[in-house]
Coordinates of C-alpha atoms and ligand atoms in Angstrom, one line a residue:
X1 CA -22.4 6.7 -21.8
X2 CA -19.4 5.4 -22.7
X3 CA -16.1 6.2 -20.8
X4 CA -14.6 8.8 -22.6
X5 CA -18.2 11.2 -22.0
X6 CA -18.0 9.8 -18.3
X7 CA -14.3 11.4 -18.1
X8 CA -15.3 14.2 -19.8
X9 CA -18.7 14.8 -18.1
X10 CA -16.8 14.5 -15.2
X11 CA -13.9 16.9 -16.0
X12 CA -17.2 19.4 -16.7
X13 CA -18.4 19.1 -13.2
X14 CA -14.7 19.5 -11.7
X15 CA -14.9 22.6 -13.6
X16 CA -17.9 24.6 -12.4
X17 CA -17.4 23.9 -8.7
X18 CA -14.1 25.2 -9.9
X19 CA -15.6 28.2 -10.8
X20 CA -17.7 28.6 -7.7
X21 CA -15.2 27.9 -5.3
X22 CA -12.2 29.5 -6.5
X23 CA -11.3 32.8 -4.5
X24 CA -7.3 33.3 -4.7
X25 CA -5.0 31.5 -6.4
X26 CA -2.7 30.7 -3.2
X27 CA -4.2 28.5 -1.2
X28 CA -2.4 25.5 -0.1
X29 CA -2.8 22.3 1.3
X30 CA -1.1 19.4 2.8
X31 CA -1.9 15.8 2.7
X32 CA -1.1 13.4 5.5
X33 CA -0.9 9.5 4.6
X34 CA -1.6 6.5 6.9
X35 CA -1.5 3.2 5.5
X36 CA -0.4 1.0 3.0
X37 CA 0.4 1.8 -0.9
X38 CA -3.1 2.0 -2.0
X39 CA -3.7 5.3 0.2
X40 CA -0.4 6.2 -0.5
X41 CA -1.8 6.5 -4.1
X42 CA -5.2 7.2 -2.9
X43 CA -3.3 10.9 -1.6
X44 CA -1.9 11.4 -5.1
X45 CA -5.3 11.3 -7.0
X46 CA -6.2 13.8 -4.2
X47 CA -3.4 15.8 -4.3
X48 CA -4.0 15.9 -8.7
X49 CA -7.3 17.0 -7.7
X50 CA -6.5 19.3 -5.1
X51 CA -3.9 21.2 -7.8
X52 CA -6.6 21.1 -10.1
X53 CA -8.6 23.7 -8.3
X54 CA -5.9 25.8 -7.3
X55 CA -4.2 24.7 -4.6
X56 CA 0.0 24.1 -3.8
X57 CA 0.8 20.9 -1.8
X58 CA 3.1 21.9 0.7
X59 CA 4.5 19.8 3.5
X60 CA 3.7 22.3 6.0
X61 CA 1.0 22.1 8.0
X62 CA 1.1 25.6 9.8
X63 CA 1.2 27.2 6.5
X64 CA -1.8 25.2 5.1
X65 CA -5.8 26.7 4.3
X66 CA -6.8 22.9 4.3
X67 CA -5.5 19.8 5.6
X68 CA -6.7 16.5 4.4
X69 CA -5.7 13.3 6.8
X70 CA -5.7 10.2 5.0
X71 CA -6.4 7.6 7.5
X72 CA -5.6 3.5 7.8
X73 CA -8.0 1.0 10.1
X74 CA -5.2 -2.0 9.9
X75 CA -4.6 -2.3 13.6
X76 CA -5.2 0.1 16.6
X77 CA -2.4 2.2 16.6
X78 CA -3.1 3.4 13.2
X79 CA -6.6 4.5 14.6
X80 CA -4.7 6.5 17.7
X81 CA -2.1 8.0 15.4
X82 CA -5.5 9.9 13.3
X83 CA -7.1 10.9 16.6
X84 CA -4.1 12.3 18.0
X85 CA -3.3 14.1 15.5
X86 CA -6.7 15.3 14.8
X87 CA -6.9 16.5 18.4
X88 CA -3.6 18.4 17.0
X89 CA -4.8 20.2 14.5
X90 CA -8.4 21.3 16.6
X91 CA -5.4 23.3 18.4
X92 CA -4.2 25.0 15.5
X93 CA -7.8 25.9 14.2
X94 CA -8.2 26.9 17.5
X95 CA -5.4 29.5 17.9
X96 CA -3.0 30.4 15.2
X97 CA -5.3 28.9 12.2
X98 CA -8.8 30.1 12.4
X99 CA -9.9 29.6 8.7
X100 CA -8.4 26.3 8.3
X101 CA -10.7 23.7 6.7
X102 CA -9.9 19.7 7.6
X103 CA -10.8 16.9 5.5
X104 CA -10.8 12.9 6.8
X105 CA -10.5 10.3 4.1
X106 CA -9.4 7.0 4.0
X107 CA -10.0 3.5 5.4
X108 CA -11.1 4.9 8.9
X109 CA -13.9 6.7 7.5
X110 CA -15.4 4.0 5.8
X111 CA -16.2 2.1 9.2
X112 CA -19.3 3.7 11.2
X113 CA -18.3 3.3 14.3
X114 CA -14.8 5.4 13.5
X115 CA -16.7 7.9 11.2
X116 CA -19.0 8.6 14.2
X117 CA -16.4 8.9 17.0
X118 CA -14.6 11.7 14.4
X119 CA -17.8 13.4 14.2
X120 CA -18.9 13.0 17.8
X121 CA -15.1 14.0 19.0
X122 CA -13.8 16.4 16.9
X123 CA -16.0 19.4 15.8
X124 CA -13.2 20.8 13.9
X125 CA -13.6 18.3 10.9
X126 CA -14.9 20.2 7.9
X127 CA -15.4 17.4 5.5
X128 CA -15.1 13.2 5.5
X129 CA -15.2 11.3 2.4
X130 CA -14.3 7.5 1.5
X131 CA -12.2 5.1 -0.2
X132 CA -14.6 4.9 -3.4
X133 CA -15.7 8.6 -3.7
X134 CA -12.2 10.6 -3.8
X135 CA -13.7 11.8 -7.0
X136 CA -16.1 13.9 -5.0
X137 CA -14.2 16.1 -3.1
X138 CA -14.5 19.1 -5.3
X139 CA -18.5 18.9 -4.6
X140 CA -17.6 18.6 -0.7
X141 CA -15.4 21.5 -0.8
X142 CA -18.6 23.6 -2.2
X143 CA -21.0 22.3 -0.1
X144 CA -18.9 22.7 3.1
X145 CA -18.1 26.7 1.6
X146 CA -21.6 27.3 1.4
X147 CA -23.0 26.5 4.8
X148 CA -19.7 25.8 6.8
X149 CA -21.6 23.0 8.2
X150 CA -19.7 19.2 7.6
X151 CA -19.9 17.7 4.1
X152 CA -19.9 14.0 4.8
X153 CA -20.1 11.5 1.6
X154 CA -19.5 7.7 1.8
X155 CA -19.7 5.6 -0.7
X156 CA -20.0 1.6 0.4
X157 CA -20.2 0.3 -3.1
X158 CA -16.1 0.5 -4.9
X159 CA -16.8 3.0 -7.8
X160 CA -13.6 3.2 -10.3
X161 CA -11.9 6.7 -9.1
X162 CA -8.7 5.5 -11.3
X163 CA -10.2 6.3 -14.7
X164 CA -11.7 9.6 -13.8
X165 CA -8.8 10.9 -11.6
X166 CA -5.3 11.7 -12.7
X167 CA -2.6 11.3 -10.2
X168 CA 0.2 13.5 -9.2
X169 CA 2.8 11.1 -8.5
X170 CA 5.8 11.4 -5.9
X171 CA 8.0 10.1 -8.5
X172 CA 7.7 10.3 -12.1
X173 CA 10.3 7.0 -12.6
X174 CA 8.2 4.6 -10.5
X175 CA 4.6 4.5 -10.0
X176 CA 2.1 2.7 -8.4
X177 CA -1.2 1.5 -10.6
X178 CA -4.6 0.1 -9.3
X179 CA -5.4 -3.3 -11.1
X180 CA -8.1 -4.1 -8.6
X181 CA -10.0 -3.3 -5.3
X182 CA -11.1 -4.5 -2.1
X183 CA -10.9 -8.2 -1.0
X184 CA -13.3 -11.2 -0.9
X185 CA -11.4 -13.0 1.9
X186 CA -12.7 -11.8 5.3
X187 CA -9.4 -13.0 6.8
X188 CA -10.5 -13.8 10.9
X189 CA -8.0 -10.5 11.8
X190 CA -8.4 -8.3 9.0
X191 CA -10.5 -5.2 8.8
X192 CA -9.4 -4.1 4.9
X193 CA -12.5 -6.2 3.3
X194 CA -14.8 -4.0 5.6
X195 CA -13.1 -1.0 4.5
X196 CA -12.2 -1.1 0.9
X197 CA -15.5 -3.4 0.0
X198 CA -15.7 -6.8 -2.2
X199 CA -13.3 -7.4 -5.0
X200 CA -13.3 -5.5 -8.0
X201 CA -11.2 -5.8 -11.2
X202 CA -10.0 -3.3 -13.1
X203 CA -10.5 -3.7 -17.1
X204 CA -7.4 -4.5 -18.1
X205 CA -7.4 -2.2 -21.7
X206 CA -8.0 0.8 -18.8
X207 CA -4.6 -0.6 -16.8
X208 CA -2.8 -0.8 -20.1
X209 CA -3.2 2.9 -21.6
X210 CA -2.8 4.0 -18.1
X211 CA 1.0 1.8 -17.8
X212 CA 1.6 3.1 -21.4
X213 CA 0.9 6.6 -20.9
X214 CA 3.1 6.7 -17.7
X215 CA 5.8 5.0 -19.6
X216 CA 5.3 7.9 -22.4
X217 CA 6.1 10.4 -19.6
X218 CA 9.4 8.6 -18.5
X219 CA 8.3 5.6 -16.1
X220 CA 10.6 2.9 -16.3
X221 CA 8.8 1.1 -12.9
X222 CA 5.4 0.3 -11.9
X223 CA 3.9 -1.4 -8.6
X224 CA 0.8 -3.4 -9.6
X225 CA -1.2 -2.7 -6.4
X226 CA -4.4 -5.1 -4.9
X227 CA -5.1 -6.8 -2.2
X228 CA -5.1 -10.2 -3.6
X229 CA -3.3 -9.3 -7.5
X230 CA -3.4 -13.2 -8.5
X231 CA -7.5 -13.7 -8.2
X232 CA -7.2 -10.5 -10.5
X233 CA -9.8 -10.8 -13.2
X234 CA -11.6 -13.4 -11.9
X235 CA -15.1 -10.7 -12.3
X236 CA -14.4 -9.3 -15.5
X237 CA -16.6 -9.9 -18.2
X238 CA -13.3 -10.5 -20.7
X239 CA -11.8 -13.2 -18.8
X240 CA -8.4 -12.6 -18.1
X241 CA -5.6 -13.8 -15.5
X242 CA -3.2 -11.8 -13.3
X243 CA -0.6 -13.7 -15.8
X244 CA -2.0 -12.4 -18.7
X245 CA -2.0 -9.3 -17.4
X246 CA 1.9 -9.1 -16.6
X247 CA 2.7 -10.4 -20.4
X248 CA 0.3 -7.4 -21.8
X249 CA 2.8 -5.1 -19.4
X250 CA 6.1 -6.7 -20.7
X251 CA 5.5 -5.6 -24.0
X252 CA 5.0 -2.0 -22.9
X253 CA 8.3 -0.3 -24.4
X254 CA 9.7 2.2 -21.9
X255 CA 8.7 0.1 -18.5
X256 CA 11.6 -1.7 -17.4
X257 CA 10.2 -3.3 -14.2
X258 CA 7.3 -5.0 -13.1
X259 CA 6.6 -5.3 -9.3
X260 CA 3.1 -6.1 -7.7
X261 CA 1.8 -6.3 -4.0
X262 CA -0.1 -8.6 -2.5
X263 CA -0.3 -11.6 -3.6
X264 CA -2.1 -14.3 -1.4
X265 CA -0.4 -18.2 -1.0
X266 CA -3.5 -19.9 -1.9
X267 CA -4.0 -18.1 -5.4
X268 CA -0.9 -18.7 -7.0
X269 CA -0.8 -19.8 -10.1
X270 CA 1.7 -22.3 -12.0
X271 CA 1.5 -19.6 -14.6
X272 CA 2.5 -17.2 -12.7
X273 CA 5.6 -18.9 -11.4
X274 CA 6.6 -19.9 -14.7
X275 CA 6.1 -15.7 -15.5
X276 CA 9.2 -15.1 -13.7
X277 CA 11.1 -17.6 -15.4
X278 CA 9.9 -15.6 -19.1
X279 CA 9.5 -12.4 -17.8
X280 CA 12.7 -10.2 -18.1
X281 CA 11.1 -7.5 -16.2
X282 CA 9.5 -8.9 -13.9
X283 CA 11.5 -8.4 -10.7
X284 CA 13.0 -10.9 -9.1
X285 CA 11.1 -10.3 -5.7
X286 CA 7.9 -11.7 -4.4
X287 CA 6.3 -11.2 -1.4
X288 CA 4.1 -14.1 0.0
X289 CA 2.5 -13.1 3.0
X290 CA 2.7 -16.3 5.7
X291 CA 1.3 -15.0 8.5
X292 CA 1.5 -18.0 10.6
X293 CA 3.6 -20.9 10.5
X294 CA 1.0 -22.7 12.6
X295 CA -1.7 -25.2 10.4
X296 CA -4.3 -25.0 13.6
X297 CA -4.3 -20.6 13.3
X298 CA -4.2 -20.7 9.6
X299 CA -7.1 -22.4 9.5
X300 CA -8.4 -20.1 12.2
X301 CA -7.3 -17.0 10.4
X302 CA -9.1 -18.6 7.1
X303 CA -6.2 -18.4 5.0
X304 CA -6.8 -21.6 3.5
X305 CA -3.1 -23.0 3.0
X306 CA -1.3 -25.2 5.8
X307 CA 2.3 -24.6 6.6
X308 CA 3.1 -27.9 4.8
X309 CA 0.7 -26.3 1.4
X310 CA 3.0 -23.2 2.1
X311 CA 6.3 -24.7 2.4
X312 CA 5.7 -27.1 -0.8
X313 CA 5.0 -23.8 -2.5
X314 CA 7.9 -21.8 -1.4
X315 CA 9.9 -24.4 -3.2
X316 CA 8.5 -24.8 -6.2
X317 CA 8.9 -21.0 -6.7
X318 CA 12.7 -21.6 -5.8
X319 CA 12.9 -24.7 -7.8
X320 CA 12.0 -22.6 -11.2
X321 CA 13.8 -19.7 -9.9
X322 CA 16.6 -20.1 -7.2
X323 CA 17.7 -16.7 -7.2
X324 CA 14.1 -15.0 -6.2
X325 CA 14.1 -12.8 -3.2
X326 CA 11.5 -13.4 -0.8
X327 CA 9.5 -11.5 1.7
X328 CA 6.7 -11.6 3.8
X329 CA 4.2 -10.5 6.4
X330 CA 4.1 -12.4 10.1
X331 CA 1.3 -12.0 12.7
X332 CA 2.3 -12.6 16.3
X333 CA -0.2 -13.4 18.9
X334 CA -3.2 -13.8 17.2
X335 CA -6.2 -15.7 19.1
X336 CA -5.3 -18.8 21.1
X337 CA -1.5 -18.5 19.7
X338 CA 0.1 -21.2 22.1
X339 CA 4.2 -21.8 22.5
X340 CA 3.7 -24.8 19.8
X341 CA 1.9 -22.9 17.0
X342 CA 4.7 -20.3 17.5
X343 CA 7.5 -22.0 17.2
X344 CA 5.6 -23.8 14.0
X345 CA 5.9 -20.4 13.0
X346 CA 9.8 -19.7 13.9
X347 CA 10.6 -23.0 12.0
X348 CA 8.9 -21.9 8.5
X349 CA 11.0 -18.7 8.8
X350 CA 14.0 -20.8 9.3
X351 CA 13.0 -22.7 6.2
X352 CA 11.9 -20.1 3.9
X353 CA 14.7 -17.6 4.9
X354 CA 13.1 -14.5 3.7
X355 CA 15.1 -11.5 2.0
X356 CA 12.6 -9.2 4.5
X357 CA 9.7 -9.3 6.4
X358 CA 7.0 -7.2 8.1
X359 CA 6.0 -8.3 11.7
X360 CA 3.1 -7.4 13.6
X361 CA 1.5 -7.9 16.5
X362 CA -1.9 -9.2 16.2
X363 CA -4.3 -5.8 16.9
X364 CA -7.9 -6.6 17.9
X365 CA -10.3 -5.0 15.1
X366 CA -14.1 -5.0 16.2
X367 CA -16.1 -6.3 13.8
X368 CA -13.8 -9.2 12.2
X369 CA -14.4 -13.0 14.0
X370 CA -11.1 -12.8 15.6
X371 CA -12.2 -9.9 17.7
X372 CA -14.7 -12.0 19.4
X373 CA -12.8 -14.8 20.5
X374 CA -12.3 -15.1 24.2
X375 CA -8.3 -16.5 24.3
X376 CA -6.6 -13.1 23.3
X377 CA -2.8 -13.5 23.9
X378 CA -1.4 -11.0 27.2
X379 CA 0.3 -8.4 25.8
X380 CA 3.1 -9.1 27.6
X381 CA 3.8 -13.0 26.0
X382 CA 2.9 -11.0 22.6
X383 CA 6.5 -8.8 22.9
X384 CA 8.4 -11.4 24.2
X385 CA 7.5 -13.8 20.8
X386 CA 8.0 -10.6 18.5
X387 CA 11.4 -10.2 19.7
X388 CA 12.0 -14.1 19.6
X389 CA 11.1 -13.8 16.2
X390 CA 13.2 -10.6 15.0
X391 CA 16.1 -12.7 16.3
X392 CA 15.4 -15.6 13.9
X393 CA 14.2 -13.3 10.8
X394 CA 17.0 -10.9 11.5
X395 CA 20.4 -13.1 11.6
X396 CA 19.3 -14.7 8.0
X397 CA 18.1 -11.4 6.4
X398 CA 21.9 -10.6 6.8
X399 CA 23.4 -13.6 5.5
X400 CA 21.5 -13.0 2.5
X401 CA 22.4 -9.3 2.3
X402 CA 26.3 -10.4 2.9
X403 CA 25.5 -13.2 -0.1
X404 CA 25.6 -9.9 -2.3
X405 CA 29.0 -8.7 -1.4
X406 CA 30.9 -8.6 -4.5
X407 CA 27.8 -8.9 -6.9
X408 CA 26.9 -6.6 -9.5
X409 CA 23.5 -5.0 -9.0
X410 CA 21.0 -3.0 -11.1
X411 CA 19.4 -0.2 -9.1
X412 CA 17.0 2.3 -9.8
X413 CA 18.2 5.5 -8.4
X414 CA 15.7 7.0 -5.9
X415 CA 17.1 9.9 -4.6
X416 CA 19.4 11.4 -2.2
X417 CA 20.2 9.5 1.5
X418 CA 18.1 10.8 4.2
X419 CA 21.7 11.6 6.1
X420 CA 24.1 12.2 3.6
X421 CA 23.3 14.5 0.7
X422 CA 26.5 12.6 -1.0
X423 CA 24.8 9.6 -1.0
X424 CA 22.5 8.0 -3.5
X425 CA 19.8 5.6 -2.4
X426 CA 17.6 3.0 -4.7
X427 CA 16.3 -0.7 -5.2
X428 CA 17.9 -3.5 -6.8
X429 CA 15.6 -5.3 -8.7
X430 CA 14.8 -7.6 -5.8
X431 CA 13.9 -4.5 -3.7
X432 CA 16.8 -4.5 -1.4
X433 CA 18.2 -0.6 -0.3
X434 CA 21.4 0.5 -1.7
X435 CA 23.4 3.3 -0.5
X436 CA 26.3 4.3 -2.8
X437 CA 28.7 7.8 -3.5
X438 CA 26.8 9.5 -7.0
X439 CA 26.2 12.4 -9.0
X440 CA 22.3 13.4 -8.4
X441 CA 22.0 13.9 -12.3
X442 CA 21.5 9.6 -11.7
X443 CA 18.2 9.9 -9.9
X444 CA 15.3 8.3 -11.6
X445 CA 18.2 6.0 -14.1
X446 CA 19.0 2.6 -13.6
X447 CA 23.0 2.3 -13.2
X448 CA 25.5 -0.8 -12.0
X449 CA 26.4 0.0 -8.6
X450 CA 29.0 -3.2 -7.2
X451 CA 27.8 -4.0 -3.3
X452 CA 30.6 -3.6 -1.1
X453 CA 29.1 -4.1 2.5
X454 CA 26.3 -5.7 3.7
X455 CA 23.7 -4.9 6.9
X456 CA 20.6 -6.4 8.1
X457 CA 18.3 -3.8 6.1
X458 CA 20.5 -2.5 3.4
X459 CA 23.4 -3.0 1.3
X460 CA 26.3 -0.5 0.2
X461 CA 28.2 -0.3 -3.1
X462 CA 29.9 1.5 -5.6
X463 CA 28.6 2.9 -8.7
X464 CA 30.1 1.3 -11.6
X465 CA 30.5 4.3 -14.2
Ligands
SAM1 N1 -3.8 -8.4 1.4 C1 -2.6 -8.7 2.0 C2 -2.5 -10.2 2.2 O1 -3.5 -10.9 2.3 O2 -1.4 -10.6 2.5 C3 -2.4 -7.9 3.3 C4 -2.9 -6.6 3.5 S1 -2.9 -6.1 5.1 C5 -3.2 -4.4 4.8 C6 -1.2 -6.1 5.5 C7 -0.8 -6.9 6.7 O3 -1.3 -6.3 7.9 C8 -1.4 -8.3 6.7 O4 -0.7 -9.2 5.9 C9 -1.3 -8.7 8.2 O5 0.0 -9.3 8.5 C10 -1.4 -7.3 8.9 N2 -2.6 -7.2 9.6 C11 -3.9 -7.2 9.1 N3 -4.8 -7.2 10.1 C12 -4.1 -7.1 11.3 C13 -4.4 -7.0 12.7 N4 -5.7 -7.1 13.0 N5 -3.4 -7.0 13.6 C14 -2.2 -7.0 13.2 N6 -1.8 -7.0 11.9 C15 -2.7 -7.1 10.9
SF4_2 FE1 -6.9 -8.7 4.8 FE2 -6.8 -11.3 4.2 FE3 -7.8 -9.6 2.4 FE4 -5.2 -9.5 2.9 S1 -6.4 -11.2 2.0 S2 -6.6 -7.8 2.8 S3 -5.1 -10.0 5.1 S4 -8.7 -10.1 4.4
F3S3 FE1 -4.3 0.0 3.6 FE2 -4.8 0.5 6.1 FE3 -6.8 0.6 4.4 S1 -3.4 -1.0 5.3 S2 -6.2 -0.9 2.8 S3 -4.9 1.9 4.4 S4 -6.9 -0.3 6.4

């Protein structure tokens, strides 16, 4: 069958559970999101689907028939954050909410050991799918209205969900777009190749008519999202680089930026540098996630790049491109982390000097390598390095906000401040916040806005009319 039948076959299917299922036309549901960008957009295939067969999305959970929780593995806390909040919700089913149904998706589901403990703990769990079988919700949501009995489907092998599933994106100016799955890596800390499966390319004529028909419908930016973007292509049959790719997205008329997440040190490519220099929408904004700045736990994290590898490629990319904004990701206290290998670690950052940077502590994940080494890092000598590193990180993202002051900056228009509804907020094109006085009627353009003041997270400015 070719894809076309399989979408339409599939659309078929959606259709007659549909038809079984369907009672009133006023049920609502609310979706909650843990986790990185891909569940983000994971939750708006579900929440296309979810309109599909009748529901409204609401925010609300009190007012909800069904709740669907959307869950991350990354570190521990994310795990806690589900359970408490599934132990929540048994409370509302239990008094004010009889007939709500609850559905667990996500990364967390996808492990055993988590998937069991939901099912052991929490009788109030109506339905659990995974990563690589959103598509059959519809047939869960029958089952589990038939018997009442839980409607569990997993799916270990990645099945392409992106071609069959529409999206109801949060924003219709920017949005994000699968170009692969899963992760062939096995990082020593990470759980994400045990939850999301072995890498998987998306074809690329598939990526294409989706970017162009989002661009049709008023897109102007699109996050290219994978775990490792640069080894993209590397399985297709129609060889094809992540380089390639981002030329085939330049010529789409209508897009106007380019963004991507993640790429990984030891897969970029010359061409890919060079891409920024030819690239007028690509944005000017790459983030490199370091981790370490210590050789010794690079090697033991298996990221295959030594500080000095690292470094050598931080300034190549700022050779070709001195303006680029940088950012990445830092992993404090990881096994056997010693004074020396952390202030390896403060010293890159005082080289790099990244625009921004996301800091964790290291979370013990059952399962990976790390997990099992004996020379875990006290908890309390973990806090005391974070916070020796925020003061390093922190100081220099500043400087490079104030380095704005008095620049001219594009930003794509977001929305309204959180505080202020006379406020706009949006991106410049190297992804720093701006906060500027503006007409709402700019939301979703991108407009000249001059940066007048500068703090460690965000920049402020005045819209040039
Ligand atoms: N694929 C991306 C890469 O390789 O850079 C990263 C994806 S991961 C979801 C995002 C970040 O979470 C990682 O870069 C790492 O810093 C952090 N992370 C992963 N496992 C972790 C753990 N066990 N404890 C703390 N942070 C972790
Ligand atoms: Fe995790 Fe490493 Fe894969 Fe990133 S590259 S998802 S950190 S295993
Ligand atoms: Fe993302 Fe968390 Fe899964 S970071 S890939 S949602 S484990």
């Amino acid at each position: 069958m070719d894809n076309l039948n399989i979408i339409n076959d599939y659309n078929n299917n959606i259709d007659q559970y549909i038809s079984y299922i369907k009672q009133d036309n006023d049920k609502k549901a609310t979706i909650i999101t843990h986790g990185c960008q891909m569940n983000e957009h994971d939750s708006e295939k579900i929440a296309w689907l979810l309109q599909k067969m009748g529901y409204k999305i609401v925010d609300n959970i009190d007012d909800s028939d069904f709740v669907i929780v959307n869950t991350c593995s990354v570190r521990h806390s994310a795990e806690d954050k589900v359970y408490g909040q599934l132990g929540n919700l048994k409370h509302l089913k239990n008094n004010s909410n009889k007939d709500l149904k609850l559905a667990v998706c996500g990364c967390m589901m996808q492990r055993k050991e988590s998937r069991e403990y939901v099912v052991d703990k929490f009788d109030n769990v109506d339905i659990i799918f995974g990563t690589n079988n959103i598509w059959r919700l519809p047939e869960l949501i029958y089952k589990n209205s038939l018997d009442n009995k839980i409607a569990i489907d997993i799916d270990e092998n990645i099945s392409n969900n992106d071609d069959l599933l529409g999206a109801d994106r949060l924003y219709k100016f920017k949005s994000y777009v699968n170009i692969m799955y899963g992760c062939n890596n096995f990082c020593t800390f990470c759980i994400v190749p045990y939850t999301r499966g072995r890498e998987n390319s998306r074809e690329k004529e598939d990526i294409l008519r989706e970017i162009k028909e989002l661009a049709a419908n008023g897109c102007k930016e699109v996050t290219l999202l994978g775990q490792n973007v640069n080894s993209y292509g590397k399985n297709l049959s129609n060889k094809t680089s992540f380089a390639d790719l981002l030329y085939a997205i330049n010529d789409i008329d209508g897009i106007e930026r380019i963004r991507f997440m993640t790429s990984h040190p030891k897969d970029i490519s010359d061409e890919l540098i060079y891409a920024y220099k030819d690239l007028d929408k690509l944005s000017n904004f790459l983030h490199l996630p370091v981790q370490s700045g210590s050789t010794r736990l690079l090697k033991k994290m298996n990221r295959k790049y030594s500080k000095e590898d690292y470094l050598k490629l931080i300034d190549k990319i700022k050779t070709i491109n001195p303006d680029i904004a940088l950012s990445t990701d830092l992993m404090i206290g990881f096994p056997g982390e010693t004074e020396e290998d952390f202030e390896e670690t403060l010293d890159l950052c005082k080289k790099v000097e990244y625009d921004t940077s996301f800091t964790f502590i290291y979370s013990k994940r059952e399962g990976t390598i790390a997990a099992r080494s004996k020379d875990q890092v006290p908890d309390k000598i973990k806090h005391e390095r974070f916070q020796k590193l925020l003061d390093v990180l922190y100081p220099i993202q500043l400087k490079k906000n104030e380095n704005l002051i008095n620049t001219n900056q594009k930003v794509l228009v977001e929305g309204l401040s959180k505080t202020r509804n006379d406020i706009l907020t949006g991106r410049t094109e190297s992804f720093k916040t701006v906060n500027f006085k503006g007409d709402p009627k700019h939301i979703g353009e991108i407009v000249d806005v001059n940066i007048t003041s500068a703090n460690t997270f965000s920049l402020n400015g005045d819209l040039i009319e």
